[in-house]
Amino acid sequence: MIKIYHNPRCQKSREGLHILEQSGKEFEVIKYLEDVPSKEELRKVLDCLGITPEMLVRKNEAIWKENYRGKLLSQEEILDAMILHPKLIERPIVVNGGKAVIGRPPKLVEDIL
């Protein structure tokens, strides 16, 4: 089943969700700020995306700038930071089977359908 890691307050995430709704396909919405993914779930998403944890971080967030920027962090520490502060996770992320995209721009969501 298709999954979207969604933040309702984010315009790009809302646009990605709209694309999924228009597709007519079944999908699951995961509001990741409320239902924080586990470290293992994040690893699976990263595998589907084919990227490192650091590439999934929203580096312009104040939380990142104040607590993590400029520090030498392991991949595990970056995963821990995203779990502790899920706001740091890029959005939206759409997973379909073994593939995933970050919907920035939202039009990329179409590529995975």
Short mmCIF file of N, CA and C in Angstrom, two decimals:
data_model
loop_
_atom_site.label_atom_id
_atom_site.label_comp_id
_atom_site.label_asym_id
_atom_site.label_seq_id
_atom_site.Cartn_x
_atom_site.Cartn_y
_atom_site.Cartn_z
N MET A 1 0.84 -1.20 0.00
CA MET A 1 0.00 0.00 0.00
C MET A 1 0.87 1.25 0.00
N ILE A 2 0.41 2.26 -0.68
CA ILE A 2 1.10 3.54 -0.73
C ILE A 2 0.95 4.23 0.63
N LYS A 3 2.04 4.84 1.09
CA LYS A 3 2.01 5.60 2.34
C LYS A 3 2.52 7.01 2.07
N ILE A 4 1.93 7.98 2.75
CA ILE A 4 2.45 9.34 2.72
C ILE A 4 2.73 9.77 4.16
N TYR A 5 3.96 10.19 4.38
CA TYR A 5 4.34 10.78 5.66
C TYR A 5 4.01 12.26 5.52
N HIS A 6 3.01 12.70 6.24
CA HIS A 6 2.34 13.97 5.98
C HIS A 6 2.34 14.88 7.19
N ASN A 7 2.55 16.16 6.91
CA ASN A 7 2.41 17.22 7.91
C ASN A 7 1.32 18.16 7.39
N PRO A 8 0.13 18.13 8.00
CA PRO A 8 -0.98 18.95 7.50
C PRO A 8 -0.69 20.45 7.48
N ARG A 9 0.29 20.92 8.26
CA ARG A 9 0.58 22.36 8.30
C ARG A 9 1.51 22.78 7.15
N CYS A 10 2.03 21.83 6.40
CA CYS A 10 2.98 22.12 5.33
C CYS A 10 2.26 22.16 3.98
N GLN A 11 2.42 23.26 3.27
CA GLN A 11 1.77 23.43 1.97
C GLN A 11 2.20 22.35 0.98
N LYS A 12 3.49 22.06 0.89
CA LYS A 12 3.99 21.04 -0.05
C LYS A 12 3.41 19.67 0.30
N SER A 13 3.30 19.38 1.58
CA SER A 13 2.73 18.11 2.02
C SER A 13 1.25 18.03 1.65
N ARG A 14 0.54 19.12 1.83
CA ARG A 14 -0.89 19.14 1.44
C ARG A 14 -1.03 18.95 -0.07
N GLU A 15 -0.14 19.55 -0.84
CA GLU A 15 -0.19 19.38 -2.30
C GLU A 15 0.10 17.93 -2.69
N GLY A 16 1.07 17.31 -2.01
CA GLY A 16 1.37 15.90 -2.27
C GLY A 16 0.19 15.01 -1.94
N LEU A 17 -0.47 15.29 -0.83
CA LEU A 17 -1.66 14.54 -0.43
C LEU A 17 -2.76 14.70 -1.48
N HIS A 18 -2.93 15.89 -1.98
CA HIS A 18 -3.94 16.15 -3.01
C HIS A 18 -3.68 15.31 -4.26
N ILE A 19 -2.42 15.22 -4.65
CA ILE A 19 -2.07 14.41 -5.83
C ILE A 19 -2.46 12.95 -5.58
N LEU A 20 -2.19 12.45 -4.40
CA LEU A 20 -2.59 11.07 -4.08
C LEU A 20 -4.10 10.91 -4.11
N GLU A 21 -4.81 11.88 -3.54
CA GLU A 21 -6.28 11.81 -3.54
C GLU A 21 -6.82 11.79 -4.96
N GLN A 22 -6.24 12.58 -5.84
CA GLN A 22 -6.69 12.65 -7.23
C GLN A 22 -6.35 11.39 -8.01
N SER A 23 -5.37 10.62 -7.55
CA SER A 23 -4.94 9.42 -8.28
C SER A 23 -5.98 8.30 -8.22
N GLY A 24 -6.84 8.35 -7.19
CA GLY A 24 -7.84 7.30 -7.03
C GLY A 24 -7.28 6.02 -6.43
N LYS A 25 -6.00 6.01 -6.10
CA LYS A 25 -5.38 4.82 -5.51
C LYS A 25 -5.55 4.84 -4.00
N GLU A 26 -5.52 3.65 -3.41
CA GLU A 26 -5.59 3.55 -1.96
C GLU A 26 -4.26 3.95 -1.36
N PHE A 27 -4.31 4.65 -0.24
CA PHE A 27 -3.08 5.04 0.44
C PHE A 27 -3.36 5.26 1.91
N GLU A 28 -2.28 5.25 2.67
CA GLU A 28 -2.35 5.47 4.11
C GLU A 28 -1.65 6.78 4.42
N VAL A 29 -2.28 7.60 5.25
CA VAL A 29 -1.69 8.86 5.69
C VAL A 29 -1.07 8.64 7.06
N ILE A 30 0.22 8.95 7.16
CA ILE A 30 0.92 8.88 8.44
C ILE A 30 1.28 10.30 8.85
N LYS A 31 0.60 10.79 9.85
CA LYS A 31 0.92 12.12 10.38
C LYS A 31 2.11 11.95 11.32
N TYR A 32 3.29 12.05 10.73
CA TYR A 32 4.51 11.66 11.43
C TYR A 32 4.88 12.54 12.62
N LEU A 33 4.29 13.72 12.73
CA LEU A 33 4.55 14.54 13.92
C LEU A 33 3.82 13.97 15.14
N GLU A 34 2.69 13.31 14.89
CA GLU A 34 1.91 12.69 15.96
C GLU A 34 2.30 11.22 16.15
N ASP A 35 2.46 10.53 15.05
CA ASP A 35 2.80 9.10 15.05
C ASP A 35 4.24 8.98 14.56
N VAL A 36 5.17 9.28 15.44
CA VAL A 36 6.59 9.37 15.08
C VAL A 36 7.09 7.99 14.64
N PRO A 37 7.72 7.93 13.46
CA PRO A 37 8.23 6.64 13.01
C PRO A 37 9.36 6.13 13.91
N SER A 38 9.47 4.82 13.99
CA SER A 38 10.56 4.20 14.74
C SER A 38 11.85 4.35 13.94
N LYS A 39 12.96 4.07 14.60
CA LYS A 39 14.25 4.13 13.91
C LYS A 39 14.26 3.13 12.76
N GLU A 40 13.70 1.95 12.99
CA GLU A 40 13.68 0.92 11.94
C GLU A 40 12.81 1.37 10.76
N GLU A 41 11.69 1.99 11.05
CA GLU A 41 10.82 2.49 9.98
C GLU A 41 11.54 3.57 9.19
N LEU A 42 12.23 4.47 9.87
CA LEU A 42 13.00 5.50 9.17
C LEU A 42 14.08 4.88 8.29
N ARG A 43 14.73 3.84 8.79
CA ARG A 43 15.76 3.15 7.99
C ARG A 43 15.15 2.58 6.71
N LYS A 44 13.97 1.99 6.82
CA LYS A 44 13.30 1.42 5.65
C LYS A 44 12.96 2.52 4.63
N VAL A 45 12.47 3.64 5.13
CA VAL A 45 12.15 4.76 4.24
C VAL A 45 13.42 5.26 3.55
N LEU A 46 14.50 5.39 4.31
CA LEU A 46 15.78 5.83 3.74
C LEU A 46 16.26 4.85 2.67
N ASP A 47 16.10 3.55 2.92
CA ASP A 47 16.48 2.55 1.91
C ASP A 47 15.67 2.73 0.63
N CYS A 48 14.37 2.96 0.79
CA CYS A 48 13.50 3.17 -0.38
C CYS A 48 13.89 4.44 -1.14
N LEU A 49 14.29 5.45 -0.38
CA LEU A 49 14.70 6.72 -1.01
C LEU A 49 16.11 6.62 -1.61
N GLY A 50 16.92 5.73 -1.05
CA GLY A 50 18.29 5.60 -1.50
C GLY A 50 19.17 6.76 -1.05
N ILE A 51 18.90 7.28 0.15
CA ILE A 51 19.65 8.43 0.67
C ILE A 51 20.12 8.14 2.10
N THR A 52 21.00 9.01 2.59
CA THR A 52 21.48 8.91 3.96
C THR A 52 20.56 9.70 4.90
N PRO A 53 20.62 9.42 6.19
CA PRO A 53 19.79 10.18 7.14
C PRO A 53 20.00 11.69 7.03
N GLU A 54 21.23 12.12 6.86
CA GLU A 54 21.50 13.55 6.78
C GLU A 54 20.75 14.21 5.62
N MET A 55 20.55 13.47 4.54
CA MET A 55 19.87 14.01 3.36
C MET A 55 18.36 14.17 3.58
N LEU A 56 17.84 13.56 4.66
CA LEU A 56 16.41 13.65 4.97
C LEU A 56 16.11 14.75 5.97
N VAL A 57 17.14 15.39 6.48
CA VAL A 57 16.97 16.41 7.52
C VAL A 57 16.66 17.77 6.90
N ARG A 58 15.70 18.45 7.52
CA ARG A 58 15.38 19.84 7.16
C ARG A 58 16.36 20.74 7.92
N LYS A 59 17.41 21.12 7.24
CA LYS A 59 18.51 21.83 7.90
C LYS A 59 18.21 23.30 8.19
N ASN A 60 17.13 23.81 7.67
CA ASN A 60 16.77 25.20 7.95
C ASN A 60 15.87 25.34 9.18
N GLU A 61 15.50 24.21 9.76
CA GLU A 61 14.69 24.25 10.98
C GLU A 61 15.52 24.78 12.14
N ALA A 62 14.91 25.59 12.97
CA ALA A 62 15.61 26.17 14.12
C ALA A 62 16.18 25.08 15.03
N ILE A 63 15.45 23.99 15.19
CA ILE A 63 15.91 22.89 16.05
C ILE A 63 17.27 22.38 15.56
N TRP A 64 17.40 22.22 14.25
CA TRP A 64 18.67 21.74 13.69
C TRP A 64 19.78 22.77 13.91
N LYS A 65 19.47 24.01 13.57
CA LYS A 65 20.47 25.07 13.68
C LYS A 65 20.96 25.24 15.12
N GLU A 66 20.06 25.17 16.05
CA GLU A 66 20.40 25.42 17.46
C GLU A 66 21.09 24.23 18.14
N ASN A 67 20.77 23.01 17.71
CA ASN A 67 21.24 21.83 18.43
C ASN A 67 22.23 20.94 17.69
N TYR A 68 22.23 21.01 16.35
CA TYR A 68 22.99 20.01 15.61
C TYR A 68 23.95 20.57 14.56
N ARG A 69 23.65 21.72 14.01
CA ARG A 69 24.46 22.25 12.92
C ARG A 69 25.92 22.39 13.36
N GLY A 70 26.80 21.98 12.45
CA GLY A 70 28.23 22.12 12.70
C GLY A 70 28.83 21.02 13.55
N LYS A 71 27.99 20.12 14.06
CA LYS A 71 28.49 19.02 14.88
C LYS A 71 28.75 17.80 13.99
N LEU A 72 29.75 17.03 14.34
CA LEU A 72 30.03 15.79 13.64
C LEU A 72 29.15 14.70 14.23
N LEU A 73 28.11 14.31 13.50
CA LEU A 73 27.14 13.35 13.99
C LEU A 73 27.20 12.06 13.18
N SER A 74 27.04 10.94 13.85
CA SER A 74 26.95 9.66 13.15
C SER A 74 25.56 9.55 12.52
N GLN A 75 25.41 8.58 11.63
CA GLN A 75 24.10 8.35 11.01
C GLN A 75 23.07 7.99 12.10
N GLU A 76 23.49 7.23 13.09
CA GLU A 76 22.60 6.86 14.18
C GLU A 76 22.15 8.08 14.98
N GLU A 77 23.06 8.99 15.22
CA GLU A 77 22.72 10.21 15.96
C GLU A 77 21.76 11.09 15.17
N ILE A 78 21.92 11.09 13.86
CA ILE A 78 20.99 11.87 13.02
C ILE A 78 19.60 11.23 13.06
N LEU A 79 19.55 9.90 12.98
CA LEU A 79 18.26 9.21 13.11
C LEU A 79 17.62 9.51 14.45
N ASP A 80 18.42 9.47 15.51
CA ASP A 80 17.90 9.77 16.85
C ASP A 80 17.35 11.19 16.92
N ALA A 81 18.03 12.14 16.26
CA ALA A 81 17.56 13.53 16.25
C ALA A 81 16.21 13.64 15.55
N MET A 82 16.03 12.92 14.45
CA MET A 82 14.76 12.97 13.71
C MET A 82 13.63 12.34 14.52
N ILE A 83 13.95 11.32 15.30
CA ILE A 83 12.92 10.69 16.14
C ILE A 83 12.56 11.60 17.31
N LEU A 84 13.56 12.22 17.90
CA LEU A 84 13.34 13.14 19.01
C LEU A 84 12.61 14.41 18.54
N HIS A 85 12.94 14.86 17.33
CA HIS A 85 12.36 16.07 16.74
C HIS A 85 11.85 15.75 15.34
N PRO A 86 10.69 15.10 15.21
CA PRO A 86 10.21 14.69 13.88
C PRO A 86 10.01 15.86 12.92
N LYS A 87 9.93 17.06 13.43
CA LYS A 87 9.82 18.24 12.57
C LYS A 87 11.03 18.36 11.63
N LEU A 88 12.12 17.69 11.99
CA LEU A 88 13.33 17.73 11.17
C LEU A 88 13.23 16.87 9.91
N ILE A 89 12.23 16.00 9.84
CA ILE A 89 12.09 15.09 8.70
C ILE A 89 11.49 15.84 7.51
N GLU A 90 12.17 15.72 6.35
CA GLU A 90 11.64 16.32 5.11
C GLU A 90 10.24 15.78 4.85
N ARG A 91 9.46 16.55 4.13
CA ARG A 91 8.09 16.17 3.84
C ARG A 91 7.62 16.75 2.52
N PRO A 92 6.63 16.13 1.95
CA PRO A 92 6.08 14.82 2.28
C PRO A 92 6.97 13.71 1.70
N ILE A 93 6.88 12.55 2.31
CA ILE A 93 7.55 11.37 1.77
C ILE A 93 6.44 10.41 1.36
N VAL A 94 6.53 9.93 0.12
CA VAL A 94 5.55 8.96 -0.37
C VAL A 94 6.31 7.68 -0.69
N VAL A 95 5.82 6.58 -0.10
CA VAL A 95 6.43 5.26 -0.29
C VAL A 95 5.43 4.39 -1.03
N ASN A 96 5.91 3.75 -2.07
CA ASN A 96 5.08 2.82 -2.84
C ASN A 96 5.93 1.59 -3.14
N GLY A 97 5.62 0.49 -2.44
CA GLY A 97 6.43 -0.71 -2.59
C GLY A 97 7.83 -0.46 -2.06
N GLY A 98 8.82 -0.76 -2.86
CA GLY A 98 10.21 -0.57 -2.45
C GLY A 98 10.80 0.74 -2.89
N LYS A 99 9.96 1.66 -3.36
CA LYS A 99 10.44 2.95 -3.83
C LYS A 99 9.78 4.07 -3.04
N ALA A 100 10.47 5.21 -2.99
CA ALA A 100 9.91 6.37 -2.29
C ALA A 100 10.44 7.65 -2.92
N VAL A 101 9.71 8.72 -2.71
CA VAL A 101 10.14 10.06 -3.14
C VAL A 101 9.83 11.06 -2.03
N ILE A 102 10.64 12.10 -2.00
CA ILE A 102 10.32 13.27 -1.19
C ILE A 102 9.60 14.21 -2.14
N GLY A 103 8.38 14.56 -1.79
CA GLY A 103 7.54 15.35 -2.69
C GLY A 103 7.88 16.83 -2.69
N ARG A 104 9.11 17.16 -3.00
CA ARG A 104 9.56 18.54 -3.12
C ARG A 104 10.30 18.66 -4.44
N PRO A 105 9.65 19.14 -5.46
CA PRO A 105 8.29 19.67 -5.51
C PRO A 105 7.25 18.55 -5.48
N PRO A 106 6.02 18.90 -5.12
CA PRO A 106 4.96 17.89 -5.00
C PRO A 106 4.73 17.06 -6.26
N LYS A 107 5.02 17.62 -7.41
CA LYS A 107 4.83 16.91 -8.68
C LYS A 107 5.60 15.58 -8.70
N LEU A 108 6.67 15.47 -7.91
CA LEU A 108 7.45 14.23 -7.85
C LEU A 108 6.62 13.05 -7.34
N VAL A 109 5.56 13.34 -6.61
CA VAL A 109 4.67 12.28 -6.11
C VAL A 109 4.10 11.49 -7.28
N GLU A 110 3.83 12.16 -8.38
CA GLU A 110 3.26 11.49 -9.56
C GLU A 110 4.20 10.40 -10.08
N ASP A 111 5.50 10.60 -9.94
CA ASP A 111 6.49 9.66 -10.46
C ASP A 111 6.44 8.30 -9.78
N ILE A 112 5.91 8.25 -8.58
CA ILE A 112 5.90 6.99 -7.83
C ILE A 112 4.57 6.25 -7.93
N LEU A 113 3.59 6.90 -8.52
CA LEU A 113 2.28 6.26 -8.66
C LEU A 113 2.29 5.32 -9.83
#
